Amino acid sequence: MPELPEVEIRRQYLETSSLHQPINYIEVEDKKLLTTDYATLLDKLTGRQFNSTQRIGKNLFVLTDDPNVIVHMHFGMTGDLEYYHASLERPRFARIVFEFANGFNLGFLCPRKFERIGLIDNVETFLQRKKIGPDGLAISLVDLTERIRRKKAFIKPILLDQSVVAGLGNWIVDEVLFQALIHPEQRGDTLTDSQMLHLHDAIYLVLQTAIRHEATYRDFPANFLIHVREWDDSPYDDVEAHKFCPRCSTRIERSVVGGRTTFFCPTEQIL
């Protein structure tokens, strides 16, 4: 599932390819992918142009030259974007296509049809209605501390709760807790000031690292926990040899916390 880093990469892609180009038409192959009626989508966006973008967690907002018309994109499980010239073959899975006046198109790729596009008129109202908290890259230490310490649950499901902090998925939370030396089953209301500082720093470190490497996991630093996971693009022939902590060489443990598969170092992440 696209996490915050992947959605940020898509935001940057849209910004560099698709702004300030009048929209001539929007072709939609499957109307079920829309959260706004198709006729309304056409009426509101034809002749408009994308002016800027904003990302909160895993949600991408595209602002137009009408301040009351904002496109909301959610990339579901495998959504993506592709900007291409209209003379070229339509990309596979481009089930929604924005056709621009300059002869280029922006395809919204929906391989598994879990993706969604629709219109909203105010970002803050949308976030409040959906109970989406501050973005993982923008949340302050003070705000993060307040939001976590009011919870008596395990820290891992707290961080996965999008109303607490937006954009942290399963592998990201495991990595954040590993970098911060915090056990995934420590209760949120027991974290010390020092742990909160390390946690806040780790969130920024992990997200920025993922964005910098364009979410290509094999390129992440060697001291990242992510290398113990069996990704399709793993650079290791002997996966078993990389099931150990890159800092202390203890075998990484695998468990289930909050219903999610969890990896942690039992020596460094002490409960």
Coordinates of C-alpha atoms in Angstrom, one line a residue:
M1 CA 0.0 0.0 0.0
P2 CA 1.4 3.4 -0.8
E3 CA 2.6 5.0 2.4
L4 CA 3.5 8.6 3.1
P5 CA 6.8 8.5 1.3
E6 CA 5.3 7.0 -1.9
V7 CA 2.4 9.6 -1.9
E8 CA 5.0 12.4 -1.3
I9 CA 6.9 11.1 -4.4
R10 CA 3.6 11.2 -6.4
R11 CA 2.9 14.7 -5.1
Q12 CA 6.3 15.9 -6.4
Y13 CA 5.8 14.1 -9.7
L14 CA 2.4 15.9 -10.2
E15 CA 3.9 19.2 -9.2
T16 CA 6.7 18.9 -11.8
S17 CA 4.5 17.6 -14.6
S18 CA 0.9 18.8 -14.4
L19 CA 0.5 22.3 -13.0
H20 CA -0.8 25.3 -14.9
Q21 CA -2.3 23.4 -17.8
P22 CA -6.0 23.9 -18.6
I23 CA -8.1 20.7 -18.4
N24 CA -10.0 20.0 -21.6
Y25 CA -11.7 16.8 -20.6
I26 CA -11.6 13.9 -18.0
E27 CA -12.1 10.4 -19.2
V28 CA -13.2 7.9 -16.5
E29 CA -13.3 4.2 -17.3
D30 CA -14.9 3.1 -14.1
K31 CA -17.2 5.6 -12.3
K32 CA -17.0 3.6 -9.1
L33 CA -13.5 5.1 -8.7
L34 CA -15.1 8.5 -8.2
T35 CA -16.3 9.9 -4.9
T36 CA -17.9 12.8 -6.8
D37 CA -20.6 12.4 -9.5
Y38 CA -18.9 12.3 -12.9
A39 CA -21.1 15.1 -14.3
T40 CA -20.1 17.3 -11.4
L41 CA -16.4 16.4 -11.8
L42 CA -16.5 17.5 -15.5
D43 CA -18.5 20.7 -14.7
K44 CA -16.2 21.8 -11.9
L45 CA -12.8 20.9 -13.6
T46 CA -13.2 21.5 -17.3
G47 CA -11.3 24.7 -18.1
R48 CA -9.7 24.7 -14.7
Q49 CA -6.0 24.0 -14.0
F50 CA -4.0 22.5 -11.2
N51 CA -2.2 25.3 -9.3
S52 CA -0.5 23.5 -6.3
T53 CA -0.5 20.4 -4.2
Q54 CA -0.8 19.5 -0.5
R55 CA -0.2 16.1 1.1
I56 CA -1.4 15.1 4.6
G57 CA -0.4 11.6 5.5
K58 CA -1.5 9.3 2.6
N59 CA -3.9 11.9 1.1
L60 CA -3.0 14.1 -1.8
F61 CA -4.9 17.3 -2.4
V62 CA -4.5 19.1 -5.7
L63 CA -5.6 22.8 -5.5
T64 CA -7.0 24.4 -8.7
D65 CA -7.4 28.0 -9.8
D66 CA -10.8 28.0 -8.1
P67 CA -10.1 28.0 -4.3
N68 CA -13.3 26.1 -3.7
V69 CA -12.5 23.3 -6.1
I70 CA -9.9 20.8 -4.8
V71 CA -9.1 17.4 -6.1
H72 CA -8.6 14.7 -3.5
M73 CA -6.6 11.6 -4.5
H74 CA -6.2 8.5 -2.5
F75 CA -3.9 5.8 -4.0
G76 CA -5.5 2.8 -2.3
M77 CA -3.3 -0.3 -2.6
T78 CA -1.3 0.3 -5.8
G79 CA -2.3 3.7 -7.3
D80 CA 0.1 5.8 -9.3
L81 CA 0.4 8.7 -11.7
E82 CA 1.7 8.8 -15.3
Y83 CA 2.1 12.0 -17.4
Y84 CA 2.3 11.3 -21.1
H85 CA 1.7 12.8 -24.5
A86 CA -1.8 12.2 -26.0
S87 CA -0.2 10.7 -29.1
L88 CA 1.2 7.8 -27.0
E89 CA -0.6 4.7 -26.0
R90 CA -2.7 5.1 -22.9
P91 CA -0.9 3.6 -19.9
R92 CA -2.1 0.3 -18.6
F93 CA -4.5 0.7 -15.7
A94 CA -5.0 4.5 -16.4
R95 CA -8.7 4.3 -15.6
I96 CA -9.0 8.1 -15.0
V97 CA -7.3 10.5 -17.4
F98 CA -7.0 14.2 -17.2
E99 CA -6.6 15.6 -20.7
F100 CA -4.8 18.9 -20.9
A101 CA -5.0 21.6 -23.6
N102 CA -1.3 21.3 -24.3
G103 CA -1.6 17.8 -25.7
F104 CA -0.5 16.0 -22.6
N105 CA -2.5 13.8 -20.2
L106 CA -2.2 12.8 -16.6
G107 CA -3.2 9.2 -16.0
F108 CA -4.4 8.1 -12.6
L109 CA -3.4 4.4 -12.5
C110 CA -5.7 2.1 -10.6
P111 CA -4.5 -1.5 -11.0
R112 CA -6.7 -3.0 -8.3
K113 CA -9.5 -0.4 -8.3
F114 CA -9.1 0.5 -4.6
E115 CA -8.0 4.0 -5.6
R116 CA -10.3 7.0 -5.4
I117 CA -10.6 10.6 -6.8
G118 CA -13.2 13.2 -5.9
L119 CA -13.7 16.9 -5.2
I120 CA -13.7 18.7 -1.9
D121 CA -14.1 22.4 -1.1
N122 CA -11.9 22.7 2.0
V123 CA -8.9 20.6 3.1
E124 CA -9.2 21.3 6.8
T125 CA -12.9 20.4 6.9
F126 CA -12.2 17.1 5.1
L127 CA -9.4 16.2 7.5
Q128 CA -11.7 16.9 10.5
R129 CA -14.5 14.9 9.0
K130 CA -12.2 11.9 8.3
K131 CA -10.4 12.3 11.7
I132 CA -7.0 12.6 10.1
G133 CA -4.3 13.9 12.4
P134 CA -1.2 16.0 11.7
D135 CA 1.2 14.9 9.0
G136 CA 4.1 12.7 10.1
L137 CA 6.6 15.2 8.7
A138 CA 4.9 18.3 10.1
I139 CA 3.9 17.2 13.6
S140 CA 5.7 19.0 16.5
L141 CA 7.4 17.2 19.4
V142 CA 4.9 18.9 21.8
D143 CA 1.9 17.8 19.8
L144 CA 3.2 14.3 19.3
T145 CA 3.9 13.9 23.0
E146 CA 0.4 15.1 23.9
R147 CA -1.3 12.9 21.5
I148 CA 0.6 9.8 22.5
R149 CA 0.6 10.2 26.3
R150 CA -3.2 10.4 26.4
K151 CA -3.3 6.8 25.2
K152 CA -2.8 3.7 27.3
A153 CA -2.5 1.3 24.3
F154 CA 0.7 -0.1 22.9
I155 CA 2.8 2.4 21.1
K156 CA 2.7 0.6 17.8
P157 CA -1.1 0.7 17.2
I158 CA -1.1 4.3 18.5
L159 CA 1.3 5.3 15.8
L160 CA -0.7 3.4 13.2
D161 CA -3.8 5.4 14.2
Q162 CA -4.2 8.1 11.5
S163 CA -6.0 10.3 13.9
V164 CA -2.9 10.5 16.1
V165 CA -0.4 11.1 13.4
A166 CA -1.1 10.7 9.6
G167 CA 0.9 8.7 7.2
L168 CA 2.7 6.0 9.2
G169 CA 2.1 2.5 7.9
N170 CA 3.2 -0.9 9.3
W171 CA 6.8 -1.1 8.1
I172 CA 7.4 2.6 8.9
V173 CA 6.2 2.2 12.5
D174 CA 8.5 -0.8 13.0
E175 CA 11.4 1.2 11.6
V176 CA 10.6 4.2 13.7
L177 CA 10.5 2.2 16.9
F178 CA 13.7 0.4 16.0
Q179 CA 15.5 3.6 15.4
A180 CA 14.1 5.1 18.6
L181 CA 14.9 2.0 20.6
I182 CA 11.3 1.6 21.8
H183 CA 9.6 -1.7 22.3
P184 CA 6.3 -1.9 20.1
E185 CA 4.4 -3.0 23.2
Q186 CA 5.4 -0.2 25.5
R187 CA 2.3 1.8 26.5
G188 CA 2.0 5.3 25.1
D189 CA 1.3 6.9 28.5
T190 CA 4.6 5.5 29.9
L191 CA 7.0 7.0 27.3
T192 CA 9.6 9.3 28.9
D193 CA 10.6 12.8 27.6
S194 CA 13.8 11.3 26.3
Q195 CA 11.9 8.5 24.5
M196 CA 9.5 11.0 23.0
L197 CA 12.4 13.1 21.6
H198 CA 14.0 10.0 20.1
L199 CA 10.6 8.9 18.6
H200 CA 10.0 12.3 17.1
D201 CA 13.5 12.4 15.5
A202 CA 13.0 8.8 14.3
I203 CA 9.8 9.6 12.5
Y204 CA 11.5 12.4 10.6
L205 CA 14.6 10.3 9.9
V206 CA 12.6 7.3 8.5
L207 CA 10.2 9.3 6.4
Q208 CA 12.9 11.6 4.9
T209 CA 15.2 8.6 4.2
A210 CA 12.3 6.8 2.3
I211 CA 11.5 9.9 0.3
R212 CA 15.2 10.5 -0.6
H213 CA 15.5 6.9 -1.8
E214 CA 12.2 7.1 -3.6
A215 CA 10.9 4.3 -1.4
T216 CA 13.3 1.8 -3.0
Y217 CA 13.9 -0.3 0.1
R218 CA 17.1 -1.9 -1.2
D219 CA 18.8 1.5 -1.2
F220 CA 18.0 2.3 2.5
P221 CA 21.0 2.5 4.9
A222 CA 22.4 -0.8 6.2
N223 CA 21.4 0.1 9.8
F224 CA 17.7 0.1 8.9
L225 CA 15.5 -2.7 10.2
I226 CA 13.6 -2.8 6.8
H227 CA 16.3 -5.2 5.4
V228 CA 15.0 -8.1 7.5
R229 CA 11.7 -8.0 5.7
E230 CA 11.4 -10.1 2.6
W231 CA 10.7 -7.6 -0.1
D232 CA 10.5 -8.5 -3.8
D233 CA 13.5 -6.2 -4.5
S234 CA 15.7 -7.5 -1.7
P235 CA 19.4 -7.1 -2.6
Y236 CA 20.3 -10.2 -0.6
D237 CA 20.7 -13.7 -2.0
D238 CA 20.9 -15.2 1.5
V239 CA 17.9 -13.6 3.2
E240 CA 18.4 -15.6 6.4
A241 CA 21.7 -13.9 6.9
H242 CA 20.0 -10.6 7.3
K243 CA 17.5 -11.5 10.0
F244 CA 19.8 -10.1 12.7
C245 CA 20.0 -6.6 14.3
P246 CA 22.4 -4.5 12.3
R247 CA 23.6 -2.8 15.5
C248 CA 24.0 -5.7 18.0
S249 CA 23.6 -8.8 15.9
T250 CA 20.8 -10.2 18.0
R251 CA 18.3 -12.2 16.0
I252 CA 15.3 -10.0 15.1
E253 CA 12.0 -11.2 16.6
R254 CA 8.8 -11.4 14.7
S255 CA 5.4 -11.1 16.5
V256 CA 1.9 -9.7 16.1
V257 CA 1.1 -6.4 17.8
G258 CA -2.2 -4.8 17.4
G259 CA -3.1 -7.3 14.8
R260 CA -0.1 -6.4 12.6
T261 CA 3.1 -8.3 11.9
T262 CA 5.9 -6.7 13.8
F263 CA 9.7 -6.9 13.8
F264 CA 11.9 -5.7 16.6
C265 CA 15.2 -6.3 18.4
P266 CA 14.7 -7.9 21.8
T267 CA 18.0 -6.7 23.1
E268 CA 17.8 -3.0 22.2
Q269 CA 14.0 -2.5 22.3
I270 CA 13.4 -3.5 25.9
L271 CA 9.9 -3.5 27.3

